[in-house]
Structures are given as C-alpha cells and as structure tokens.
mmCIF file of C-alpha atoms and ligand atoms in Angstrom:
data_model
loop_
_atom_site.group_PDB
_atom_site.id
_atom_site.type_symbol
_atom_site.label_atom_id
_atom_site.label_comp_id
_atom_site.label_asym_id
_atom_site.label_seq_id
_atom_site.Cartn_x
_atom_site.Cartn_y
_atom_site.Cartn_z
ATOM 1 C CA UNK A 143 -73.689 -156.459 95.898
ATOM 2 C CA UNK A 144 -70.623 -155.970 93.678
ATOM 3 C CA UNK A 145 -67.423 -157.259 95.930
ATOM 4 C CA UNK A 146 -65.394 -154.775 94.548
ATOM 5 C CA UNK A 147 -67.617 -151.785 96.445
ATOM 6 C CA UNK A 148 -65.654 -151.287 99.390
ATOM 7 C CA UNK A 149 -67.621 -151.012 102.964
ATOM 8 C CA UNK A 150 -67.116 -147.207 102.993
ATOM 9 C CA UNK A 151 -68.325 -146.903 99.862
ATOM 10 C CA UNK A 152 -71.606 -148.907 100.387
ATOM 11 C CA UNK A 153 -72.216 -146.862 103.993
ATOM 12 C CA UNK A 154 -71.897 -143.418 101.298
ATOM 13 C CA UNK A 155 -74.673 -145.159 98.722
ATOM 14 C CA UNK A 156 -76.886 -145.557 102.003
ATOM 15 C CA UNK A 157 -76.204 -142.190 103.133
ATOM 16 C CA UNK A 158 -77.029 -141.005 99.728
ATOM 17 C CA UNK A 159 -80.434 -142.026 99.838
ATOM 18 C CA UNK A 160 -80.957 -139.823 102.871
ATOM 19 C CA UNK A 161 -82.753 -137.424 100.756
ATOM 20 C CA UNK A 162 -85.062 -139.444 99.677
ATOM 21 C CA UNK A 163 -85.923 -141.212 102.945
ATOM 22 C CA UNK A 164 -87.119 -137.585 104.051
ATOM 23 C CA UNK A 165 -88.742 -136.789 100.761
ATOM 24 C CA UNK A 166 -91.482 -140.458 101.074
ATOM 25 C CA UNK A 167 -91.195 -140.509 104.876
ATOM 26 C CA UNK A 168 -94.664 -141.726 105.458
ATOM 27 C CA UNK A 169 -95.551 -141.760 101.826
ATOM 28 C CA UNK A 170 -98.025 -144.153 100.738
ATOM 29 C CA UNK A 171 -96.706 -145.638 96.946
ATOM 30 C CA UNK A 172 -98.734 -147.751 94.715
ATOM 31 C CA UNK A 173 -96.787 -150.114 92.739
ATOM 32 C CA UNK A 174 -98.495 -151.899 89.612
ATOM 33 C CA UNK A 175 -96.677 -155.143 89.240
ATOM 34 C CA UNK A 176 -97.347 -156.414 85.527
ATOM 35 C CA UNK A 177 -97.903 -159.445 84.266
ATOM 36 C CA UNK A 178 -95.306 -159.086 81.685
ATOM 37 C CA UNK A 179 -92.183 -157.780 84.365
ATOM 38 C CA UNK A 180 -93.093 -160.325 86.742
ATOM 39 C CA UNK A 181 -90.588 -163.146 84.402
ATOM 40 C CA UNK A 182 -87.794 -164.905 86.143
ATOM 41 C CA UNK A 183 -87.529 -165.741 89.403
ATOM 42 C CA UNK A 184 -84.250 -163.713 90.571
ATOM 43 C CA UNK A 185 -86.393 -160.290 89.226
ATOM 44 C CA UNK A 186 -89.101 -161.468 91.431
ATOM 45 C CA UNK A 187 -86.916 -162.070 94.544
ATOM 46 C CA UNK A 188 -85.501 -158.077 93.369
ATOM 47 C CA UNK A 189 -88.885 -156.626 93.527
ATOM 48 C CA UNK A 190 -90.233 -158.203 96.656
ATOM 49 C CA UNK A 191 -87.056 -157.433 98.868
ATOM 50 C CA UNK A 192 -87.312 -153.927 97.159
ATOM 51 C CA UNK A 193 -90.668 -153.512 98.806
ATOM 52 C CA UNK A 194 -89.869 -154.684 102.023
ATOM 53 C CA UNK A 195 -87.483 -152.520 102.360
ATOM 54 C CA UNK A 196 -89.937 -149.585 101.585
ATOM 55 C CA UNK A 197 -91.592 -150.716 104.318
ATOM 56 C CA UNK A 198 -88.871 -150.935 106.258
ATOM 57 C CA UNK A 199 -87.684 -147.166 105.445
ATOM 58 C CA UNK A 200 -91.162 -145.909 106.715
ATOM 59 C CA UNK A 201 -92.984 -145.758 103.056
ATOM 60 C CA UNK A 202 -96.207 -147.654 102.955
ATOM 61 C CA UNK A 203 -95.923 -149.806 99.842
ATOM 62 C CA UNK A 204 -99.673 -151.494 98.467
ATOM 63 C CA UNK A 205 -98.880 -154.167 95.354
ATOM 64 C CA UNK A 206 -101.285 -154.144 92.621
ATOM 65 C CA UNK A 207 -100.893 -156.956 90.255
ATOM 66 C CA UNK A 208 -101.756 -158.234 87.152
ATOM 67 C CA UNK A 209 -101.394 -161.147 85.427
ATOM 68 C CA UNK A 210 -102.609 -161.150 82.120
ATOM 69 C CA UNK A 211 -100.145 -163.619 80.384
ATOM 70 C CA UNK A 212 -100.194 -165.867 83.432
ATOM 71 C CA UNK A 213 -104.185 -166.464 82.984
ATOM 72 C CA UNK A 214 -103.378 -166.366 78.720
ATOM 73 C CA UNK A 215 -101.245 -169.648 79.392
ATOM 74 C CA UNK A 216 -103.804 -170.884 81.500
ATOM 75 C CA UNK A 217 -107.103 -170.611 79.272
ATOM 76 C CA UNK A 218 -105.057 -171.983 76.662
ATOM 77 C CA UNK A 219 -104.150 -174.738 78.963
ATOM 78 C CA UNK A 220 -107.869 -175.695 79.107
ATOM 79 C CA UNK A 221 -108.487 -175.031 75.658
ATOM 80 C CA UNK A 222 -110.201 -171.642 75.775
ATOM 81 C CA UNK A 223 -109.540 -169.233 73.891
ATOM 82 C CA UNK A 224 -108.432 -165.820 74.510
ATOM 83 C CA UNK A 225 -110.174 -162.961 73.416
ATOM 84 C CA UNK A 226 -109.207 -159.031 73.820
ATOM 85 C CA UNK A 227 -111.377 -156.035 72.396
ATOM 86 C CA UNK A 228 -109.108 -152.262 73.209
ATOM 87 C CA UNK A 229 -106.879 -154.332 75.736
ATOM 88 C CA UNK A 230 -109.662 -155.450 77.742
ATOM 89 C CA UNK A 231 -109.961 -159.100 77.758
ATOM 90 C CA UNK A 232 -113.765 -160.325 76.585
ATOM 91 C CA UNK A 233 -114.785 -162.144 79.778
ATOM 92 C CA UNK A 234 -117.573 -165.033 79.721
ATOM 93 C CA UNK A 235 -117.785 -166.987 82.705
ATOM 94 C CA UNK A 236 -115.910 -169.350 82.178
ATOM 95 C CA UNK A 237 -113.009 -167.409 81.602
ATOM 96 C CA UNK A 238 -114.113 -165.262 84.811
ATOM 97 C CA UNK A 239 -113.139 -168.160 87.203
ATOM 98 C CA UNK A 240 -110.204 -168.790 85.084
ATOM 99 C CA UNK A 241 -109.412 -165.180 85.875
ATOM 100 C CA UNK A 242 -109.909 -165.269 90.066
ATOM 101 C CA UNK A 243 -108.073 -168.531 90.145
ATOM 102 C CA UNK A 244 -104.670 -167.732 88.316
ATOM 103 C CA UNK A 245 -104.969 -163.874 89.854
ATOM 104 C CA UNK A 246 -105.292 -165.620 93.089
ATOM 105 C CA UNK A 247 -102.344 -167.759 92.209
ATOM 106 C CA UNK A 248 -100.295 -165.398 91.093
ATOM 107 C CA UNK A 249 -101.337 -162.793 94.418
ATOM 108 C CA UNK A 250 -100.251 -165.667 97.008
ATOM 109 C CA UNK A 251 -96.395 -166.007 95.053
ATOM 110 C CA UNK A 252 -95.955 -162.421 95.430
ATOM 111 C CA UNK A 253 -97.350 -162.690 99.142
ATOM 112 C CA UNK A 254 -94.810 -165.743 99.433
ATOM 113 C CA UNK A 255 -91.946 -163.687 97.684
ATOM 114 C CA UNK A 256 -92.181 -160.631 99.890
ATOM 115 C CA UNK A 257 -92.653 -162.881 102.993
ATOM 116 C CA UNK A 258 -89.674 -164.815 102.191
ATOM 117 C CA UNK A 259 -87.748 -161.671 101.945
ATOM 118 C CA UNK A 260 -89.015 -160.880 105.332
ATOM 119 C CA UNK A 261 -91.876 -158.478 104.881
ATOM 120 C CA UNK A 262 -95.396 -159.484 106.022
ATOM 121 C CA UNK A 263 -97.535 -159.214 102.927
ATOM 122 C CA UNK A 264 -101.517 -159.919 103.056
ATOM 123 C CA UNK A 265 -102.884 -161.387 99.778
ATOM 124 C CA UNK A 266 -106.411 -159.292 99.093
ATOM 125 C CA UNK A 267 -108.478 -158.889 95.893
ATOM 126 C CA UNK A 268 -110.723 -156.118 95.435
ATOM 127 C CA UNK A 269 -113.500 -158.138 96.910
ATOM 128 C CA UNK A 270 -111.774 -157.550 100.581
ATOM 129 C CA UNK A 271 -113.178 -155.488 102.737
ATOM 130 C CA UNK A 272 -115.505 -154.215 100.059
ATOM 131 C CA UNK A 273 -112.766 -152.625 98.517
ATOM 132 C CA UNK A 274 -113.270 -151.845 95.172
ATOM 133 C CA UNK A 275 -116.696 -151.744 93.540
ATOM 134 C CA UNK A 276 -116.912 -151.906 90.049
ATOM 135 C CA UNK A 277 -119.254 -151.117 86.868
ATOM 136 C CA UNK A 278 -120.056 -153.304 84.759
ATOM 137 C CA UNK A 279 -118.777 -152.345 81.215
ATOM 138 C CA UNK A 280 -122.037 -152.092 78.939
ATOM 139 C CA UNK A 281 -121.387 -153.974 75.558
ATOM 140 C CA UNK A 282 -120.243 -151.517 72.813
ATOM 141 C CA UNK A 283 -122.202 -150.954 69.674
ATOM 142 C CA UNK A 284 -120.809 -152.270 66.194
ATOM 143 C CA UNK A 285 -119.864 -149.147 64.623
ATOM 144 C CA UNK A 286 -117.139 -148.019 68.009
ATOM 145 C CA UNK A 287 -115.654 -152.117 66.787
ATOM 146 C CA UNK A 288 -115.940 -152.261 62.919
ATOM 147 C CA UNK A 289 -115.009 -155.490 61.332
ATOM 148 C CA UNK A 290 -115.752 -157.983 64.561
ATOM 149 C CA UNK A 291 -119.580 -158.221 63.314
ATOM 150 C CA UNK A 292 -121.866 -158.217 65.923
ATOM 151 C CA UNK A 293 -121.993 -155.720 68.997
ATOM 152 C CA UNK A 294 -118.613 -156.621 71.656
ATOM 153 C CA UNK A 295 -120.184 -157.774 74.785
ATOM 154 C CA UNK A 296 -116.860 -157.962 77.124
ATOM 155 C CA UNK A 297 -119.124 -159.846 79.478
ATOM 156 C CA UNK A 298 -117.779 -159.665 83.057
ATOM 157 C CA UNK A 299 -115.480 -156.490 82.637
ATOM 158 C CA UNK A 300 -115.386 -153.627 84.897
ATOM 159 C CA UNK A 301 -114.248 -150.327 85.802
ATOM 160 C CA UNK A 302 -113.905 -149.191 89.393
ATOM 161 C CA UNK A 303 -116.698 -147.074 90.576
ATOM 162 C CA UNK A 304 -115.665 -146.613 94.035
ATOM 163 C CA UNK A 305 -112.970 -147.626 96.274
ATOM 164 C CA UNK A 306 -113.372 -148.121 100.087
ATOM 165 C CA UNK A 307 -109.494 -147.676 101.774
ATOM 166 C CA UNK A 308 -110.151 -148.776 105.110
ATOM 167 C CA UNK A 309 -108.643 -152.076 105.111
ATOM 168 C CA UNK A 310 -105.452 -150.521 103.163
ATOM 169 C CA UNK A 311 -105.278 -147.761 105.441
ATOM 170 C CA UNK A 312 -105.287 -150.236 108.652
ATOM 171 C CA UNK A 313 -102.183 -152.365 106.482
ATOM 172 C CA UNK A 314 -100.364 -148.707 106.023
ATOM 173 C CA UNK A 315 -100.563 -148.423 110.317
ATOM 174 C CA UNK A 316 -99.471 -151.719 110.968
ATOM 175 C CA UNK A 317 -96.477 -153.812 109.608
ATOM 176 C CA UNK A 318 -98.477 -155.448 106.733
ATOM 177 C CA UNK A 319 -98.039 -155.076 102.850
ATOM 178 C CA UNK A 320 -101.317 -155.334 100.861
ATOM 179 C CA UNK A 321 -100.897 -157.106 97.647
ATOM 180 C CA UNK A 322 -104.251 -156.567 95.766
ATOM 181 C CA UNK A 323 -105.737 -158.540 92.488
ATOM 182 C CA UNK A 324 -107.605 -156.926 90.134
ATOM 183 C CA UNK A 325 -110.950 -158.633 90.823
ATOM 184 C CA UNK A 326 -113.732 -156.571 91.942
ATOM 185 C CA UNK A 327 -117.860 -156.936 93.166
ATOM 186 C CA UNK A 328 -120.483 -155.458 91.609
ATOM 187 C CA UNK A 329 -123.118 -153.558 93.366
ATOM 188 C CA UNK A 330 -125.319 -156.617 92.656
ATOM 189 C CA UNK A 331 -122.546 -158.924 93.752
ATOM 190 C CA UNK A 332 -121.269 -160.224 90.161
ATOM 191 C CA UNK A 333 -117.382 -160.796 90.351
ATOM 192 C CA UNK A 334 -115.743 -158.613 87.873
ATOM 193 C CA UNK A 335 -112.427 -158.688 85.765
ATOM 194 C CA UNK A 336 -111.144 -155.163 86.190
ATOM 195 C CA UNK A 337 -108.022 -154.451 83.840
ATOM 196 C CA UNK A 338 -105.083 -153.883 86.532
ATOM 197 C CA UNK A 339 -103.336 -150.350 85.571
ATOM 198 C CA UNK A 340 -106.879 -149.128 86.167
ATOM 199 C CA UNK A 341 -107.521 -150.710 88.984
ATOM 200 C CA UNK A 342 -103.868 -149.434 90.380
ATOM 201 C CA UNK A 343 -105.245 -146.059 89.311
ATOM 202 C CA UNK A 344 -108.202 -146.457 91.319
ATOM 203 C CA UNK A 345 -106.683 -147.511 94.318
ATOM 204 C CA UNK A 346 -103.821 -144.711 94.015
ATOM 205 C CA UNK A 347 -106.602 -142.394 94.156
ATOM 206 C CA UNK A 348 -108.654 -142.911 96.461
ATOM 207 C CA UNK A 349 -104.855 -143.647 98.963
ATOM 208 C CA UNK A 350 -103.858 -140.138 97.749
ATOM 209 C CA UNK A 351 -100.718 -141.936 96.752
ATOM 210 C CA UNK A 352 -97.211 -139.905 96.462
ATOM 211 C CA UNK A 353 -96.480 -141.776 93.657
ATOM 212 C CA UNK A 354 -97.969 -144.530 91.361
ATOM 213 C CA UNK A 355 -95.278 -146.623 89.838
ATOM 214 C CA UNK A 356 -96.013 -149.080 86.965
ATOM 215 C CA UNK A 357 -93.925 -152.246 86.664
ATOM 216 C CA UNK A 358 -94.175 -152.959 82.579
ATOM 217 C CA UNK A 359 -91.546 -154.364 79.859
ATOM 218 C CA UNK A 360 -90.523 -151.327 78.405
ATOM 219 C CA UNK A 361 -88.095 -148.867 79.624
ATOM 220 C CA UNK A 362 -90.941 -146.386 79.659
ATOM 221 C CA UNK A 363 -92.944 -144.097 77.146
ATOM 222 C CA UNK A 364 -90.946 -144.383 73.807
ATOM 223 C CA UNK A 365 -90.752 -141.338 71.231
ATOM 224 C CA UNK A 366 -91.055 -141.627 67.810
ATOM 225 C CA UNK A 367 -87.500 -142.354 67.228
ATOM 226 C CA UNK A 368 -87.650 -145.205 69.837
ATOM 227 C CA UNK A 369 -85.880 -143.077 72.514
ATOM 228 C CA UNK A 370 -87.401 -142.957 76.009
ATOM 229 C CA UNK A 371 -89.437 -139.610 77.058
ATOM 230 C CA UNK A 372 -88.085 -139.204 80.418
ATOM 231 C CA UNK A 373 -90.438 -136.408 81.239
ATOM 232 C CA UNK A 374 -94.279 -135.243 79.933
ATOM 233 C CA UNK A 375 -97.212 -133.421 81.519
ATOM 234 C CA UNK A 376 -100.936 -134.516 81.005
ATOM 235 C CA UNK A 377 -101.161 -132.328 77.783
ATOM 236 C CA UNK A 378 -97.872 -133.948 76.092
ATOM 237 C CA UNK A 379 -99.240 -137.141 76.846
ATOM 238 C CA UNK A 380 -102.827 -136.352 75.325
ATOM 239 C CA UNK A 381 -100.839 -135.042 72.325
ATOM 240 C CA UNK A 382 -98.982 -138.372 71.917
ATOM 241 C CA UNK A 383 -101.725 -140.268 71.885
ATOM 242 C CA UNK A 384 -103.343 -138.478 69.020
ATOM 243 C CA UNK A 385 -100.607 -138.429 66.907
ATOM 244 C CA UNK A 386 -100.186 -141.801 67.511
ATOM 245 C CA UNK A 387 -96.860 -142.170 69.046
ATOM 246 C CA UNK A 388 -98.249 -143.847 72.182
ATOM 247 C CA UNK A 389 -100.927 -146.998 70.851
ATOM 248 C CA UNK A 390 -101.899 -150.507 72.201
ATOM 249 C CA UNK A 391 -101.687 -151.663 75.902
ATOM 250 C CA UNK A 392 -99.815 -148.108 76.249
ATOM 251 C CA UNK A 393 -102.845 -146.421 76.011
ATOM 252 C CA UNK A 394 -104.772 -147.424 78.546
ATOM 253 C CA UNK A 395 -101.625 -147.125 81.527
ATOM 254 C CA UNK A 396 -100.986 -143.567 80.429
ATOM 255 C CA UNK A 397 -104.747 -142.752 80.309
ATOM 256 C CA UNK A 398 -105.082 -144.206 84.238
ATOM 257 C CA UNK A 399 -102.051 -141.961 84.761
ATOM 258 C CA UNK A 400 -103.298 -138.861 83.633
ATOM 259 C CA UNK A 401 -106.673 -140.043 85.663
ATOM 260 C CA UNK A 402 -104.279 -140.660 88.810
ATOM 261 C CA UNK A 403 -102.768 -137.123 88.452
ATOM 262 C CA UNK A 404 -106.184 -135.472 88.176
ATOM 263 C CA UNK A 405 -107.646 -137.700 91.559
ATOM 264 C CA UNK A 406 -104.630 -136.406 93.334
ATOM 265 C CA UNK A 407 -101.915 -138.563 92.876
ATOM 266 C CA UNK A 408 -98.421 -136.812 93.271
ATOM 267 C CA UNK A 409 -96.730 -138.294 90.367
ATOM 268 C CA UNK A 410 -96.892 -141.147 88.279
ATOM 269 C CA UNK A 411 -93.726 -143.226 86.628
ATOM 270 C CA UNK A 412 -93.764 -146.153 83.553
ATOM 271 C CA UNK A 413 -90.680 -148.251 84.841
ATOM 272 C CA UNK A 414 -89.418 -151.373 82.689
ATOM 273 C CA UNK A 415 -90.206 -154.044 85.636
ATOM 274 C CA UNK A 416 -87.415 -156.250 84.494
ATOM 275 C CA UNK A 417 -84.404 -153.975 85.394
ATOM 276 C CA UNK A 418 -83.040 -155.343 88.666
ATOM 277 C CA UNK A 419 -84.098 -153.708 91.782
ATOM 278 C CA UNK A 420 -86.104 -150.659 89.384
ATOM 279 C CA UNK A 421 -88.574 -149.617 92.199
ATOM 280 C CA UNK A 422 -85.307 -148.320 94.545
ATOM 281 C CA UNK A 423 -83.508 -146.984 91.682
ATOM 282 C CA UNK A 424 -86.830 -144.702 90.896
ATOM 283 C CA UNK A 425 -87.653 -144.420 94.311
ATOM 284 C CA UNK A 426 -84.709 -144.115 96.218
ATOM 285 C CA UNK A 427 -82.105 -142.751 94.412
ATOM 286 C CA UNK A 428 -82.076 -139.390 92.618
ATOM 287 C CA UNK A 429 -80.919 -141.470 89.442
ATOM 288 C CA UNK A 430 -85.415 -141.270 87.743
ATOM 289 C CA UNK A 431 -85.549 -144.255 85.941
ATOM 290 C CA UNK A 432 -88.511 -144.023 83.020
ATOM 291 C CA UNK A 433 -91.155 -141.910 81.772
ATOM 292 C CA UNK A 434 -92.556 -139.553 84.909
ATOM 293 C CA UNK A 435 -96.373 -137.737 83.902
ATOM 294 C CA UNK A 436 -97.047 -135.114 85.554
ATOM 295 C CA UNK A 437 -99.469 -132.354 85.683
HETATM 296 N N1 ADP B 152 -95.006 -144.990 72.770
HETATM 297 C C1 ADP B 152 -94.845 -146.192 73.375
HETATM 298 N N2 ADP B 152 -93.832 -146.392 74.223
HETATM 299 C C2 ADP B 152 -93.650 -147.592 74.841
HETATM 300 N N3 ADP B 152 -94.454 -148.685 74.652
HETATM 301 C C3 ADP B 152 -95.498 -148.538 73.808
HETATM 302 C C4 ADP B 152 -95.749 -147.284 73.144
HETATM 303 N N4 ADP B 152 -96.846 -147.453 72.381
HETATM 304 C C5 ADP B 152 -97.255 -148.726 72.562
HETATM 305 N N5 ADP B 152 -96.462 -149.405 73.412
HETATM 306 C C6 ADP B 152 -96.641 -150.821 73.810
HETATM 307 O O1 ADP B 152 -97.187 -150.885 75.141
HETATM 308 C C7 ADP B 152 -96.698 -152.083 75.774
HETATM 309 C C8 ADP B 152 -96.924 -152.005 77.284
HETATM 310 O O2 ADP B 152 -98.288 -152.177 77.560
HETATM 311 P P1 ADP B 152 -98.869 -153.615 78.057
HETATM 312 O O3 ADP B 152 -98.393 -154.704 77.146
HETATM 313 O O4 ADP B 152 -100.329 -153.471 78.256
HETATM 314 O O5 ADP B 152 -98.121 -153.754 79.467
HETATM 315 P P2 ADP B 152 -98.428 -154.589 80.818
HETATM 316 O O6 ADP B 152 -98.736 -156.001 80.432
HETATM 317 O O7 ADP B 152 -97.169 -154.442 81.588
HETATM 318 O O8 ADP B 152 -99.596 -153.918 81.488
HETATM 319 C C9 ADP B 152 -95.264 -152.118 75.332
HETATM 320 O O9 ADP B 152 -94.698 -153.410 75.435
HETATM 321 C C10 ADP B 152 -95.342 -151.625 73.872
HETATM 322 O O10 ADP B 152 -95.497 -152.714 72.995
HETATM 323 C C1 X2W B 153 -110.320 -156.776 81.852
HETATM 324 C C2 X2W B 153 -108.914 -157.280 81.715
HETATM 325 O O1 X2W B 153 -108.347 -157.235 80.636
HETATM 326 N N1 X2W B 153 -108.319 -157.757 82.824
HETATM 327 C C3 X2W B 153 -106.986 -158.271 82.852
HETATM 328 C C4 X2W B 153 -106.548 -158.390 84.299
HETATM 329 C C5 X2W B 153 -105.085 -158.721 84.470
HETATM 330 C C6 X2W B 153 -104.158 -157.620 83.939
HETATM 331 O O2 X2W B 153 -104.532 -156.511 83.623
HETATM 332 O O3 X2W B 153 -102.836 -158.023 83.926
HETATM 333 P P1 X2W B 153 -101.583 -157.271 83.237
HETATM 334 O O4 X2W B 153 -101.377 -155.994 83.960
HETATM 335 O O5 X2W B 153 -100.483 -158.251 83.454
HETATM 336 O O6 X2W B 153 -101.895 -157.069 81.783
HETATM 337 C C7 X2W B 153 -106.918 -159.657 82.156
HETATM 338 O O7 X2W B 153 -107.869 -160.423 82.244
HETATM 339 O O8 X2W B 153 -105.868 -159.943 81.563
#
C-alpha cells in the first residue's frame, strides 16, 4: 500500500467495504481467470491474494481458468499448429493432450499462487468428481464455414451438458479454493476441450453463483466509439451483437453471460484481468469496475 495513506485512513477504506462484506456474506463467486490477464507475475500474486481474501471475508471463491495462449506457445513449441474455427480451437488428439498437460500446468501455478498467499487452493479439472460432463461438438457442415473447404470437424470439443457440484459445494464448507480447468469427460469417457468462459458459465450455474466475474484484457464491453459500456441487460447485449459492435472472442463470453443470467446467476461482470487487484475493486468496493449484464 501507498506510504503516504495514513493508518486511520487505511482502517476507513476497510470499514468502507463493510457494505459489501454484508451484501456477498456467504456468496458463492465464480471467477474466470483468462489466459490472456493471467501475464506478469506481480498481477498473478494480485489476483491470488485477492481471492484468498474472499475467502477469508466469508465469500466462497471457485477459479475457472483458461489458458489458451499458454497451450498456443506450447503446440507451437512442438511444431503443431494451431487451429481455431468461431473461437473454438479444432482439437485432434494430439493437440488434446497438449491441451490437459499445459491446462494442468497452468491449474497447479494458480494452486501454488493462491497457496503462497496463504489460501488453500485444490487444483481440479472437470474430470473431478465427475464434475462436468460434456457433449461432444458434432462437426459443422460447409455452408455454416464457407471458404475452409471441407466440413470443420473440431474433433475433441465440447460443451457442458451437465454439471455435478458436489465436490465444489464440499470446497465452499470447508477452507479450500477450487481452481477448475476446462477439461471435461464424455458420457463415453472421451476427454474433452471445453472453451473456458463456457465452462465458467456452466459451473456458475449449476453453483447458483452471486456473481460470475470474467478476468479478460479489455477494460470490458467497448461501444462503438471505443468507450466502455458500464451497464447492459440481456436485450442490449443481443442488440450489440447484431449490429456488430461486440465480434470475435467477445462473442462467445457475453453469450455464456446472458446463458449465466438466464440459469440463475445474479449478475455477471467483463473485468480487464490486468488492472491490479480488479476482483476487490469490483467486488468489494462500490467503485464497479467494467461492463455488468444483467437481466
Ligand atoms: N465490443 C467489444 N468490446 C471489447 N472487446 C471486444 C469487443 N468486440 C470484440 N472484442 C475482442 O474480444 C477480446 C476478448 O475476448 P478473448 O480474446 O476471447 O478473451 P480471453 O482470452 O480473455 O477469453 C478483446 O481483446 C477484443 O479484441
Ligand atoms: C475449445 C477451446 O477453444 N478450448 C480452449 C480452452 C482454454 C481457454 O478457453 O482459455 P482462454 O480463456 O485463455 O482463452 C483452448 O483450447 O484454447
């Protein structure tokens, strides 16, 4: 902290966030930690001592993750290429064990982050405790992909089809912090690649989280003019995406937040994951950092 914040003033911040306390007192909060906001290693330490003290302040933080440039670096490490059709990345198996390893990587240095800031996080995948079941994405027909020739098989890509909470719900009575990759089972036991803002959504669901947060590298939904929406309801959002002020990886995040709204989800919030300590400013302050969608 600043040195020139006197002691008094520090004890009014912590009073200040009194409010909030009550408001997520024994509020469960999802928190989609990008691939892209999870950078340099000070922003890291921000974000894992942010959720810890969550936890600490009786919220029940669960850490989804991604890690999409992490396993781009990797495949082209080993010389494979990377392929994405609509975000989703086209999955053969080789690049499926690519996937589990650098998600399961990446999952044990955010364990190690928030465990160094003294939480106690447990590293799961969707795989745990039957957790989240996915579908496997049939391959789309040429004329929905003109221009790429033959029909898009995305191979091992899913989307959830159900998610079983117990193992989250037993973290949310206890003193442990789930951190969850994106990898999911089939109901015929193939390991799938889920894409993690819908997996987030998924779990948020079926948690009935308070709020979803997602951890990205953009201050939020931009407008037209390039100036952040700080506010906009499932229909505004709908509209945006038709007109084509919302495109690309934006898509699908505000399409699993309208999703998350409609399962039951409180509120959802688009945060830039690279702003220091982002998740108390939204969270625990009355300052609303980002886009919020609401109903
Ligand atoms: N209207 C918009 N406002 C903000 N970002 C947008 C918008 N439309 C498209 N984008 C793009 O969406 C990106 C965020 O999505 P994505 O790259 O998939 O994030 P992540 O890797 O964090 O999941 C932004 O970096 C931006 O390039
Ligand atoms: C099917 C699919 O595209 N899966 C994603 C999973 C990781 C992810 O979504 O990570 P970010 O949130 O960092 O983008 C992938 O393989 O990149």
């Amino acid at each position: 902290m600043a040195t020139d914040v006197s002691p008094l003033d520090r004890a009014r911040i912590l009073a200040e966030a009194l409010p909030q306390l009550q408001r997520y007192d024994d509020a469960t909060v999802v928190v989609k930690y990008g691939g892209h906001a999870m950078g340099e290693e000070h922003a890291a330490r921000d974000f894992a001592r942010d959720v810890v003290m969550l936890k600490l302040a009786g919220l029940h933080p669960i850490v989804v993750h991604g890690g999409g440039p992490q396993i781009g670096s990797m495949l082209k490490r080993l010389n494979i290429e990377s392929k994405f059709h609509d975000g989703l990345r086209i999955t053969d198996g080789a690049t499926m064990e690519v996937v589990e390893m650098v998600l399961g990587l990446v999952n044990k240095q955010i364990v190690a982050a928030i465990n160094a800031a003294g939480g106690r996080a447990i590293g799961l995948s969707g795989k745990d405790g039957n957790m989240v079941t996915a579908r496997k994405l049939a391959p789309l027909m040429k004329a929905s992909s003109p221009g790429l020739g033959d029909d898009v098989d995305l191979g091992f890509v899913g989307e959830p089809e159900s998610v079983d909470p117990t193992v989250l719900e037993l973290a949310s009575k206890s003193d442990l912090i789930p951190v969850v990759a994106p990898v999911a089972t089939s109901r015929w036991g193939e390991t799938l690649n889920v894409n993690a803002d819908t997996f987030a959504g998924a779990i948020a669901g079926s948690v009935r989280a308070r709020r979803l947060l997602f951890l990205t590298d953009v201050s939020g939904v931009l407008d037209k003019e390039k100036q952040l929406i700080t506010k906009m309801s499932i229909d505004q959002a709908r509209r945006r995406i038709a007109d084509g002020t919302i495109t690309g990886g934006m898509i699908p995040k505000v399409e699993t937040c309208m999703d998350a709204l409609e399962r039951g989800v409180d509120g959802v919030v688009i945060l830039d994951g690279k702003v220091p300590h982002i998740v108390l400013l939204e969270l625990l302050t009355d300052h609303g950092a980002g886009t919020l969608v609401t109903r």
